[in-house]
Amino acid sequence: MLTSVDPDVIRALSDPLRLRIVNLLARETLCTTHLVEETGARQTNLSNHMKVLREAGIVETEPCGRYTYYRLRPEVLAGLSEQFAALAASARGVGENKRACP
Amino acid sequence: MLTSVDPDVIRALSDPLRLRIVNLLARETLCTTHLVEETGARQTNLSNHMKVLREAGIVETEPCGRYTYYRLRPEVLAGLSEQFAALAASARGVGENKRACP
DNA sequence: CCATTACATCAGCGCGCGCTGATGTGACAG
DNA sequence: CTGTCACATCAGCGCGCGCTGATGTAATGG
């Protein structure tokens, strides 16, 4: 396996609310106000989550007046997809390749 | 998006040690003793992590005498890969599809 | 038979993380 | 200018989770 799955990205996606946000952003670009409406979470809480997603490189921001729009970075998700595909392929090739009992 | 990313599976993979274990198991089938040697973690700790991976459906066990071998379930990883690929594809299609400011 | 090994489970501890309320800053409206 | 709105940041709280030591239970070896 050349590049393993990035732990930081996975960690950022491990929160249910953040995963919901990613799913929402996969349909349309939204600002914090929209996300507050959609998720029912507080603004402060949401802002914290967006910071995590931003620092993990999953999301990028686009300021628009006094609004901040968030959009997904598809390359990151595509990278995850490839890394898991590589893991799955490697796992399929394991077969009866088990290390002997010590 | 038909099937979104499974939060439980992602959560199970969000721990660095568990991710290491998955990477190890992608190469060869191992038992707990091997994993203790490879990771340096305590047996108790490892057993807890294996329980999490098992309950998430990522790993299946094969008892072999007094040893317990663990092997990955490639379908789960392949499923993750497809789900992230779908997310990435959807994210690419978003473009300038941004919801209007309220 | 008893000792050892492999593994699971449990109770307990400590820290990290998600949630919140309060506060600060910048952008627009009037 | 002042007030309001959108958003970020901070301090604090509480719970969950990862780690550990102790204990239980099979399976093997002598």
PDB file of C-alpha atoms (C1' of nucleotides) in Angstrom:
ATOM      1  CA  MET A   1       0.000   0.000   0.000  1.00  0.00           C
ATOM      2  CA  LEU A   2       1.612   3.206  -1.159  1.00  0.00           C
ATOM      3  CA  THR A   3      -0.452   5.794   0.663  1.00  0.00           C
ATOM      4  CA  SER A   4      -2.478   4.630   3.611  1.00  0.00           C
ATOM      5  CA  VAL A   5      -5.722   6.209   4.743  1.00  0.00           C
ATOM      6  CA  ASP A   6      -5.154   9.624   6.288  1.00  0.00           C
ATOM      7  CA  PRO A   7      -6.025   9.396  10.017  1.00  0.00           C
ATOM      8  CA  ASP A   8      -6.711  13.129  10.337  1.00  0.00           C
ATOM      9  CA  VAL A   9      -9.326  13.160   7.589  1.00  0.00           C
ATOM     10  CA  ILE A  10     -11.035  10.065   8.970  1.00  0.00           C
ATOM     11  CA  ARG A  11     -11.034  11.575  12.420  1.00  0.00           C
ATOM     12  CA  ALA A  12     -12.650  14.747  11.113  1.00  0.00           C
ATOM     13  CA  LEU A  13     -15.387  12.667   9.493  1.00  0.00           C
ATOM     14  CA  SER A  14     -15.983  10.471  12.543  1.00  0.00           C
ATOM     15  CA  ASP A  15     -18.440  12.883  14.129  1.00  0.00           C
ATOM     16  CA  PRO A  16     -22.074  12.285  13.094  1.00  0.00           C
ATOM     17  CA  LEU A  17     -22.887  15.972  12.778  1.00  0.00           C
ATOM     18  CA  ARG A  18     -19.820  16.654  10.649  1.00  0.00           C
ATOM     19  CA  LEU A  19     -20.750  13.727   8.435  1.00  0.00           C
ATOM     20  CA  ARG A  20     -24.236  15.194   8.003  1.00  0.00           C
ATOM     21  CA  ILE A  21     -22.658  18.518   7.054  1.00  0.00           C
ATOM     22  CA  VAL A  22     -20.507  16.834   4.421  1.00  0.00           C
ATOM     23  CA  ASN A  23     -23.552  15.120   2.981  1.00  0.00           C
ATOM     24  CA  LEU A  24     -25.395  18.435   2.806  1.00  0.00           C
ATOM     25  CA  LEU A  25     -22.452  20.168   1.152  1.00  0.00           C
ATOM     26  CA  ALA A  26     -22.244  17.381  -1.398  1.00  0.00           C
ATOM     27  CA  ARG A  27     -25.539  18.650  -2.826  1.00  0.00           C
ATOM     28  CA  GLU A  28     -25.085  22.410  -2.712  1.00  0.00           C
ATOM     29  CA  THR A  29     -22.811  25.108  -1.420  1.00  0.00           C
ATOM     30  CA  LEU A  30     -24.163  26.543   1.822  1.00  0.00           C
ATOM     31  CA  CYS A  31     -23.323  29.184   4.400  1.00  0.00           C
ATOM     32  CA  THR A  32     -23.370  28.804   8.170  1.00  0.00           C
ATOM     33  CA  THR A  33     -26.915  30.133   8.472  1.00  0.00           C
ATOM     34  CA  HIS A  34     -28.214  27.463   6.097  1.00  0.00           C
ATOM     35  CA  LEU A  35     -26.375  24.777   7.988  1.00  0.00           C
ATOM     36  CA  VAL A  36     -27.856  25.986  11.253  1.00  0.00           C
ATOM     37  CA  GLU A  37     -31.334  25.692   9.732  1.00  0.00           C
ATOM     38  CA  GLU A  38     -30.683  22.260   8.245  1.00  0.00           C
ATOM     39  CA  THR A  39     -29.053  20.649  11.248  1.00  0.00           C
ATOM     40  CA  GLY A  40     -30.739  22.430  14.136  1.00  0.00           C
ATOM     41  CA  ALA A  41     -27.385  22.874  15.847  1.00  0.00           C
ATOM     42  CA  ARG A  42     -26.303  26.109  17.507  1.00  0.00           C
ATOM     43  CA  GLN A  43     -24.227  28.569  15.583  1.00  0.00           C
ATOM     44  CA  THR A  44     -21.294  28.256  17.960  1.00  0.00           C
ATOM     45  CA  ASN A  45     -21.312  24.498  17.760  1.00  0.00           C
ATOM     46  CA  LEU A  46     -21.480  24.549  13.993  1.00  0.00           C
ATOM     47  CA  SER A  47     -18.678  27.037  13.716  1.00  0.00           C
ATOM     48  CA  ASN A  48     -16.458  24.735  15.738  1.00  0.00           C
ATOM     49  CA  HIS A  49     -17.249  21.798  13.483  1.00  0.00           C
ATOM     50  CA  MET A  50     -16.576  23.839  10.364  1.00  0.00           C
ATOM     51  CA  LYS A  51     -13.190  24.734  11.771  1.00  0.00           C
ATOM     52  CA  VAL A  52     -12.370  21.050  12.163  1.00  0.00           C
ATOM     53  CA  LEU A  53     -13.478  20.291   8.615  1.00  0.00           C
ATOM     54  CA  ARG A  54     -11.505  23.248   7.296  1.00  0.00           C
ATOM     55  CA  GLU A  55      -8.304  22.292   9.114  1.00  0.00           C
ATOM     56  CA  ALA A  56      -8.650  18.743   7.833  1.00  0.00           C
ATOM     57  CA  GLY A  57      -8.753  20.125   4.292  1.00  0.00           C
ATOM     58  CA  ILE A  58     -12.191  18.663   3.621  1.00  0.00           C
ATOM     59  CA  VAL A  59     -13.869  22.017   3.140  1.00  0.00           C
ATOM     60  CA  GLU A  60     -12.901  25.413   1.805  1.00  0.00           C
ATOM     61  CA  THR A  61     -14.504  28.746   2.581  1.00  0.00           C
ATOM     62  CA  GLU A  62     -15.660  31.498   0.298  1.00  0.00           C
ATOM     63  CA  PRO A  63     -16.524  34.774   2.014  1.00  0.00           C
ATOM     64  CA  CYS A  64     -19.483  36.500   0.412  1.00  0.00           C
ATOM     65  CA  GLY A  65     -20.281  39.769   2.082  1.00  0.00           C
ATOM     66  CA  ARG A  66     -21.030  38.990   5.672  1.00  0.00           C
ATOM     67  CA  TYR A  67     -21.761  35.375   4.809  1.00  0.00           C
ATOM     68  CA  THR A  68     -19.284  32.542   4.679  1.00  0.00           C
ATOM     69  CA  TYR A  69     -19.984  29.844   2.127  1.00  0.00           C
ATOM     70  CA  TYR A  70     -18.561  26.372   2.516  1.00  0.00           C
ATOM     71  CA  ARG A  71     -17.844  24.015  -0.315  1.00  0.00           C
ATOM     72  CA  LEU A  72     -16.406  20.519  -0.353  1.00  0.00           C
ATOM     73  CA  ARG A  73     -13.035  19.699  -1.850  1.00  0.00           C
ATOM     74  CA  PRO A  74     -13.857  16.697  -4.027  1.00  0.00           C
ATOM     75  CA  GLU A  75     -10.215  15.659  -4.400  1.00  0.00           C
ATOM     76  CA  VAL A  76     -10.012  14.816  -0.712  1.00  0.00           C
ATOM     77  CA  LEU A  77     -13.076  12.593  -0.866  1.00  0.00           C
ATOM     78  CA  ALA A  78     -11.833  11.018  -4.081  1.00  0.00           C
ATOM     79  CA  GLY A  79      -8.491  10.371  -2.390  1.00  0.00           C
ATOM     80  CA  LEU A  80     -10.243   8.629   0.469  1.00  0.00           C
ATOM     81  CA  SER A  81     -12.157   6.532  -2.014  1.00  0.00           C
ATOM     82  CA  GLU A  82      -8.958   5.413  -3.717  1.00  0.00           C
ATOM     83  CA  GLN A  83      -7.222   4.658  -0.457  1.00  0.00           C
ATOM     84  CA  PHE A  84     -10.077   2.483   0.744  1.00  0.00           C
ATOM     85  CA  ALA A  85     -10.219   0.798  -2.642  1.00  0.00           C
ATOM     86  CA  ALA A  86      -6.505  -0.015  -2.342  1.00  0.00           C
ATOM     87  CA  LEU A  87      -7.058  -1.387   1.163  1.00  0.00           C
ATOM     88  CA  ALA A  88      -9.967  -3.514  -0.050  1.00  0.00           C
ATOM     89  CA  ALA A  89      -7.932  -4.845  -2.962  1.00  0.00           C
ATOM     90  CA  SER A  90      -5.058  -5.706  -0.667  1.00  0.00           C
ATOM     91  CA  ALA A  91      -7.444  -7.370   1.777  1.00  0.00           C
ATOM     92  CA  ARG A  92      -8.918  -9.489  -1.007  1.00  0.00           C
ATOM     93  CA  GLY A  93      -5.433 -10.664  -1.929  1.00  0.00           C
ATOM     94  CA  VAL A  94      -4.700 -11.898   1.577  1.00  0.00           C
ATOM     95  CA  GLY A  95      -6.560 -15.175   1.194  1.00  0.00           C
ATOM     96  CA  GLU A  96      -4.891 -17.875   3.276  1.00  0.00           C
ATOM     97  CA  ASN A  97      -1.803 -15.775   3.813  1.00  0.00           C
ATOM     98  CA  LYS A  98      -1.830 -16.047   7.565  1.00  0.00           C
ATOM     99  CA  ARG A  99       1.257 -15.741   9.718  1.00  0.00           C
ATOM    100  CA  ALA A 100       2.131 -18.931  11.626  1.00  0.00           C
ATOM    101  CA  CYS A 101       1.290 -19.190  15.311  1.00  0.00           C
ATOM    102  CA  PRO A 102       4.277 -18.187  17.444  1.00  0.00           C
TER     103      PRO A 102
ATOM    104  CA  MET B   1     -26.728   9.918  -3.010  1.00  0.00           C
ATOM    105  CA  LEU B   2     -28.400   6.588  -2.451  1.00  0.00           C
ATOM    106  CA  THR B   3     -26.401   5.223   0.465  1.00  0.00           C
ATOM    107  CA  SER B   4     -24.438   7.667   2.522  1.00  0.00           C
ATOM    108  CA  VAL B   5     -21.246   6.876   4.371  1.00  0.00           C
ATOM    109  CA  ASP B   6     -21.863   4.642   7.383  1.00  0.00           C
ATOM    110  CA  PRO B   7     -21.074   6.652  10.531  1.00  0.00           C
ATOM    111  CA  ASP B   8     -20.415   3.565  12.652  1.00  0.00           C
ATOM    112  CA  VAL B   9     -17.749   2.215  10.324  1.00  0.00           C
ATOM    113  CA  ILE B  10     -16.059   5.595  10.076  1.00  0.00           C
ATOM    114  CA  ARG B  11     -16.137   5.971  13.824  1.00  0.00           C
ATOM    115  CA  ALA B  12     -14.518   2.568  14.270  1.00  0.00           C
ATOM    116  CA  LEU B  13     -11.741   3.601  11.896  1.00  0.00           C
ATOM    117  CA  SER B  14     -11.182   6.991  13.500  1.00  0.00           C
ATOM    118  CA  ASP B  15      -8.785   5.668  16.134  1.00  0.00           C
ATOM    119  CA  PRO B  16      -5.119   5.702  15.012  1.00  0.00           C
ATOM    120  CA  LEU B  17      -4.339   2.329  16.551  1.00  0.00           C
ATOM    121  CA  ARG B  18      -7.351   0.689  14.934  1.00  0.00           C
ATOM    122  CA  LEU B  19      -6.344   2.182  11.602  1.00  0.00           C
ATOM    123  CA  ARG B  20      -2.877   0.674  12.034  1.00  0.00           C
ATOM    124  CA  ILE B  21      -4.445  -2.684  12.773  1.00  0.00           C
ATOM    125  CA  VAL B  22      -6.550  -2.489   9.614  1.00  0.00           C
ATOM    126  CA  ASN B  23      -3.438  -1.674   7.593  1.00  0.00           C
ATOM    127  CA  LEU B  24      -1.626  -4.663   9.095  1.00  0.00           C
ATOM    128  CA  LEU B  25      -4.545  -6.984   8.412  1.00  0.00           C
ATOM    129  CA  ALA B  26      -4.683  -5.787   4.813  1.00  0.00           C
ATOM    130  CA  ARG B  27      -1.364  -7.577   4.275  1.00  0.00           C
ATOM    131  CA  GLU B  28      -1.858 -10.823   6.190  1.00  0.00           C
ATOM    132  CA  THR B  29      -4.199 -12.545   8.586  1.00  0.00           C
ATOM    133  CA  LEU B  30      -2.911 -12.226  12.138  1.00  0.00           C
ATOM    134  CA  CYS B  31      -3.843 -13.288  15.655  1.00  0.00           C
ATOM    135  CA  THR B  32      -3.884 -11.123  18.750  1.00  0.00           C
ATOM    136  CA  THR B  33      -0.357 -12.141  19.757  1.00  0.00           C
ATOM    137  CA  HIS B  34       1.024 -10.957  16.417  1.00  0.00           C
ATOM    138  CA  LEU B  35      -0.836  -7.671  16.715  1.00  0.00           C
ATOM    139  CA  VAL B  36       0.585  -7.156  20.199  1.00  0.00           C
ATOM    140  CA  GLU B  37       4.094  -7.644  18.802  1.00  0.00           C
ATOM    141  CA  GLU B  38       3.507  -5.368  15.822  1.00  0.00           C
ATOM    142  CA  THR B  39       1.823  -2.502  17.619  1.00  0.00           C
ATOM    143  CA  GLY B  40       3.426  -2.657  21.051  1.00  0.00           C
ATOM    144  CA  ALA B  41       0.030  -2.209  22.684  1.00  0.00           C
ATOM    145  CA  ARG B  42      -1.122  -4.215  25.688  1.00  0.00           C
ATOM    146  CA  GLN B  43      -3.181  -7.323  25.141  1.00  0.00           C
ATOM    147  CA  THR B  44      -6.164  -5.890  26.999  1.00  0.00           C
ATOM    148  CA  ASN B  45      -6.099  -2.710  25.000  1.00  0.00           C
ATOM    149  CA  LEU B  46      -5.845  -4.583  21.733  1.00  0.00           C
ATOM    150  CA  SER B  47      -8.675  -6.902  22.657  1.00  0.00           C
ATOM    151  CA  ASN B  48     -10.917  -3.899  23.250  1.00  0.00           C
ATOM    152  CA  HIS B  49     -10.033  -2.424  19.863  1.00  0.00           C
ATOM    153  CA  MET B  50     -10.659  -5.736  18.122  1.00  0.00           C
ATOM    154  CA  LYS B  51     -14.078  -5.835  19.705  1.00  0.00           C
ATOM    155  CA  VAL B  52     -14.882  -2.435  18.246  1.00  0.00           C
ATOM    156  CA  LEU B  53     -13.685  -3.486  14.801  1.00  0.00           C
ATOM    157  CA  ARG B  54     -15.656  -6.717  15.040  1.00  0.00           C
ATOM    158  CA  GLU B  55     -18.887  -5.019  16.092  1.00  0.00           C
ATOM    159  CA  ALA B  56     -18.488  -2.531  13.247  1.00  0.00           C
ATOM    160  CA  GLY B  57     -18.305  -5.468  10.830  1.00  0.00           C
ATOM    161  CA  ILE B  58     -14.858  -4.499   9.612  1.00  0.00           C
ATOM    162  CA  VAL B  59     -13.189  -7.652  10.860  1.00  0.00           C
ATOM    163  CA  GLU B  60     -14.190 -11.280  11.308  1.00  0.00           C
ATOM    164  CA  THR B  61     -12.618 -13.806  13.651  1.00  0.00           C
ATOM    165  CA  GLU B  62     -11.463 -17.331  13.000  1.00  0.00           C
ATOM    166  CA  PRO B  63     -10.673 -19.354  16.131  1.00  0.00           C
ATOM    167  CA  CYS B  64      -7.688 -21.640  15.638  1.00  0.00           C
ATOM    168  CA  GLY B  65      -6.992 -23.671  18.742  1.00  0.00           C
ATOM    169  CA  ARG B  66      -6.282 -21.210  21.492  1.00  0.00           C
ATOM    170  CA  TYR B  67      -5.484 -18.501  18.972  1.00  0.00           C
ATOM    171  CA  THR B  68      -7.941 -16.089  17.426  1.00  0.00           C
ATOM    172  CA  TYR B  69      -7.143 -14.974  13.907  1.00  0.00           C
ATOM    173  CA  TYR B  70      -8.534 -11.749  12.532  1.00  0.00           C
ATOM    174  CA  ARG B  71      -9.179 -11.056   8.883  1.00  0.00           C
ATOM    175  CA  LEU B  72     -10.561  -8.042   7.122  1.00  0.00           C
ATOM    176  CA  ARG B  73     -13.904  -8.072   5.328  1.00  0.00           C
ATOM    177  CA  PRO B  74     -12.981  -6.482   1.998  1.00  0.00           C
ATOM    178  CA  GLU B  75     -16.624  -5.777   1.090  1.00  0.00           C
ATOM    179  CA  VAL B  76     -16.896  -3.260   3.898  1.00  0.00           C
ATOM    180  CA  LEU B  77     -13.808  -1.379   2.746  1.00  0.00           C
ATOM    181  CA  ALA B  78     -14.967  -1.574  -0.857  1.00  0.00           C
ATOM    182  CA  GLY B  79     -18.345  -0.209   0.237  1.00  0.00           C
ATOM    183  CA  LEU B  80     -16.645   2.720   1.932  1.00  0.00           C
ATOM    184  CA  SER B  81     -14.665   3.361  -1.227  1.00  0.00           C
ATOM    185  CA  GLU B  82     -17.821   3.475  -3.329  1.00  0.00           C
ATOM    186  CA  GLN B  83     -19.634   5.718  -0.891  1.00  0.00           C
ATOM    187  CA  PHE B  84     -16.799   8.222  -0.839  1.00  0.00           C
ATOM    188  CA  ALA B  85     -16.559   8.045  -4.604  1.00  0.00           C
ATOM    189  CA  ALA B  86     -20.260   8.880  -4.828  1.00  0.00           C
ATOM    190  CA  LEU B  87     -19.792  11.772  -2.427  1.00  0.00           C
ATOM    191  CA  ALA B  88     -16.845  13.068  -4.439  1.00  0.00           C
ATOM    192  CA  ALA B  89     -18.802  12.800  -7.689  1.00  0.00           C
ATOM    193  CA  SER B  90     -21.730  14.648  -6.169  1.00  0.00           C
ATOM    194  CA  ALA B  91     -19.400  17.317  -4.771  1.00  0.00           C
ATOM    195  CA  ARG B  92     -17.844  17.831  -8.221  1.00  0.00           C
ATOM    196  CA  GLY B  93     -21.303  18.379  -9.658  1.00  0.00           C
ATOM    197  CA  VAL B  94     -22.137  21.154  -7.223  1.00  0.00           C
ATOM    198  CA  GLY B  95     -20.269  23.859  -9.098  1.00  0.00           C
ATOM    199  CA  GLU B  96     -21.989  27.209  -8.619  1.00  0.00           C
ATOM    200  CA  ASN B  97     -25.094  25.604  -7.204  1.00  0.00           C
ATOM    201  CA  LYS B  98     -25.162  27.670  -4.062  1.00  0.00           C
ATOM    202  CA  ARG B  99     -28.272  28.391  -2.068  1.00  0.00           C
ATOM    203  CA  ALA B 100     -29.206  32.081  -1.960  1.00  0.00           C
ATOM    204  CA  CYS B 101     -28.477  34.127   1.130  1.00  0.00           C
ATOM    205  CA  PRO B 102     -31.548  34.253   3.389  1.00  0.00           C
TER     206      PRO B 102
ATOM    207  C1'  DC C   1      -3.290 -33.648  37.287  1.00  0.00           C
ATOM    208  C1'  DC C   2      -1.327 -28.650  37.305  1.00  0.00           C
ATOM    209  C1'  DA C   3       1.072 -24.784  34.844  1.00  0.00           C
ATOM    210  C1'  DT C   4       1.117 -21.903  31.080  1.00  0.00           C
ATOM    211  C1'  DT C   5      -0.556 -19.453  27.218  1.00  0.00           C
ATOM    212  C1'  DA C   6      -4.122 -16.882  24.472  1.00  0.00           C
ATOM    213  C1'  DC C   7      -7.863 -14.220  24.823  1.00  0.00           C
ATOM    214  C1'  DA C   8     -12.089 -11.908  26.715  1.00  0.00           C
ATOM    215  C1'  DT C   9     -14.371  -9.126  30.133  1.00  0.00           C
ATOM    216  C1'  DC C  10     -14.858  -5.899  33.867  1.00  0.00           C
ATOM    217  C1'  DA C  11     -14.152  -1.771  36.940  1.00  0.00           C
ATOM    218  C1'  DG C  12     -11.783   2.273  37.318  1.00  0.00           C
ATOM    219  C1'  DC C  13      -9.111   6.337  35.931  1.00  0.00           C
ATOM    220  C1'  DG C  14      -7.926  10.440  33.185  1.00  0.00           C
ATOM    221  C1'  DC C  15      -8.097  13.093  29.176  1.00  0.00           C
ATOM    222  C1'  DG C  16      -9.962  14.654  25.021  1.00  0.00           C
ATOM    223  C1'  DC C  17     -13.835  16.389  22.588  1.00  0.00           C
ATOM    224  C1'  DG C  18     -18.367  18.006  21.696  1.00  0.00           C
ATOM    225  C1'  DC C  19     -21.646  21.323  23.493  1.00  0.00           C
ATOM    226  C1'  DT C  20     -22.796  25.788  25.503  1.00  0.00           C
ATOM    227  C1'  DG C  21     -22.927  30.895  26.850  1.00  0.00           C
ATOM    228  C1'  DA C  22     -20.449  34.988  26.587  1.00  0.00           C
ATOM    229  C1'  DT C  23     -17.768  38.072  23.975  1.00  0.00           C
ATOM    230  C1'  DG C  24     -15.374  40.179  19.905  1.00  0.00           C
ATOM    231  C1'  DT C  25     -15.192  41.622  14.957  1.00  0.00           C
ATOM    232  C1'  DG C  26     -16.622  42.818  10.500  1.00  0.00           C
ATOM    233  C1'  DA C  27     -20.411  43.806   7.101  1.00  0.00           C
ATOM    234  C1'  DC C  28     -24.735  45.711   5.904  1.00  0.00           C
ATOM    235  C1'  DA C  29     -29.230  48.582   6.864  1.00  0.00           C
ATOM    236  C1'  DG C  30     -31.406  52.642   8.331  1.00  0.00           C
TER     237       DG C  30
ATOM    238  C1'  DC D   1     -23.323  57.339  13.423  1.00  0.00           C
ATOM    239  C1'  DT D   2     -26.089  53.182  15.778  1.00  0.00           C
ATOM    240  C1'  DG D   3     -28.244  48.808  15.591  1.00  0.00           C
ATOM    241  C1'  DT D   4     -28.424  44.304  13.663  1.00  0.00           C
ATOM    242  C1'  DC D   5     -26.825  40.244  11.599  1.00  0.00           C
ATOM    243  C1'  DA D   6     -23.247  36.621  10.347  1.00  0.00           C
ATOM    244  C1'  DC D   7     -19.532  34.484  12.010  1.00  0.00           C
ATOM    245  C1'  DA D   8     -15.354  33.414  14.872  1.00  0.00           C
ATOM    246  C1'  DT D   9     -13.140  32.639  19.235  1.00  0.00           C
ATOM    247  C1'  DC D  10     -12.763  31.665  24.102  1.00  0.00           C
ATOM    248  C1'  DA D  11     -13.524  29.537  28.778  1.00  0.00           C
ATOM    249  C1'  DG D  12     -15.940  26.194  31.048  1.00  0.00           C
ATOM    250  C1'  DC D  13     -18.553  21.959  31.762  1.00  0.00           C
ATOM    251  C1'  DG D  14     -19.698  17.046  31.348  1.00  0.00           C
ATOM    252  C1'  DC D  15     -19.520  12.785  29.095  1.00  0.00           C
ATOM    253  C1'  DG D  16     -17.506   9.420  26.335  1.00  0.00           C
ATOM    254  C1'  DC D  17     -13.624   6.739  25.114  1.00  0.00           C
ATOM    255  C1'  DG D  18      -9.084   4.922  25.208  1.00  0.00           C
ATOM    256  C1'  DC D  19      -5.899   2.867  28.455  1.00  0.00           C
ATOM    257  C1'  DT D  20      -4.799  -0.043  32.421  1.00  0.00           C
ATOM    258  C1'  DG D  21      -4.731  -3.814  36.083  1.00  0.00           C
ATOM    259  C1'  DA D  22      -7.199  -7.539  37.789  1.00  0.00           C
ATOM    260  C1'  DT D  23      -9.869 -11.517  36.996  1.00  0.00           C
ATOM    261  C1'  DG D  24     -12.165 -15.355  34.376  1.00  0.00           C
ATOM    262  C1'  DT D  25     -12.043 -19.057  30.888  1.00  0.00           C
ATOM    263  C1'  DA D  26     -10.710 -22.096  27.507  1.00  0.00           C
ATOM    264  C1'  DA D  27      -6.922 -24.704  25.129  1.00  0.00           C
ATOM    265  C1'  DT D  28      -2.335 -26.663  25.138  1.00  0.00           C
ATOM    266  C1'  DG D  29       1.912 -28.684  27.304  1.00  0.00           C
ATOM    267  C1'  DG D  30       4.434 -31.272  30.641  1.00  0.00           C
TER     268       DG D  30
END
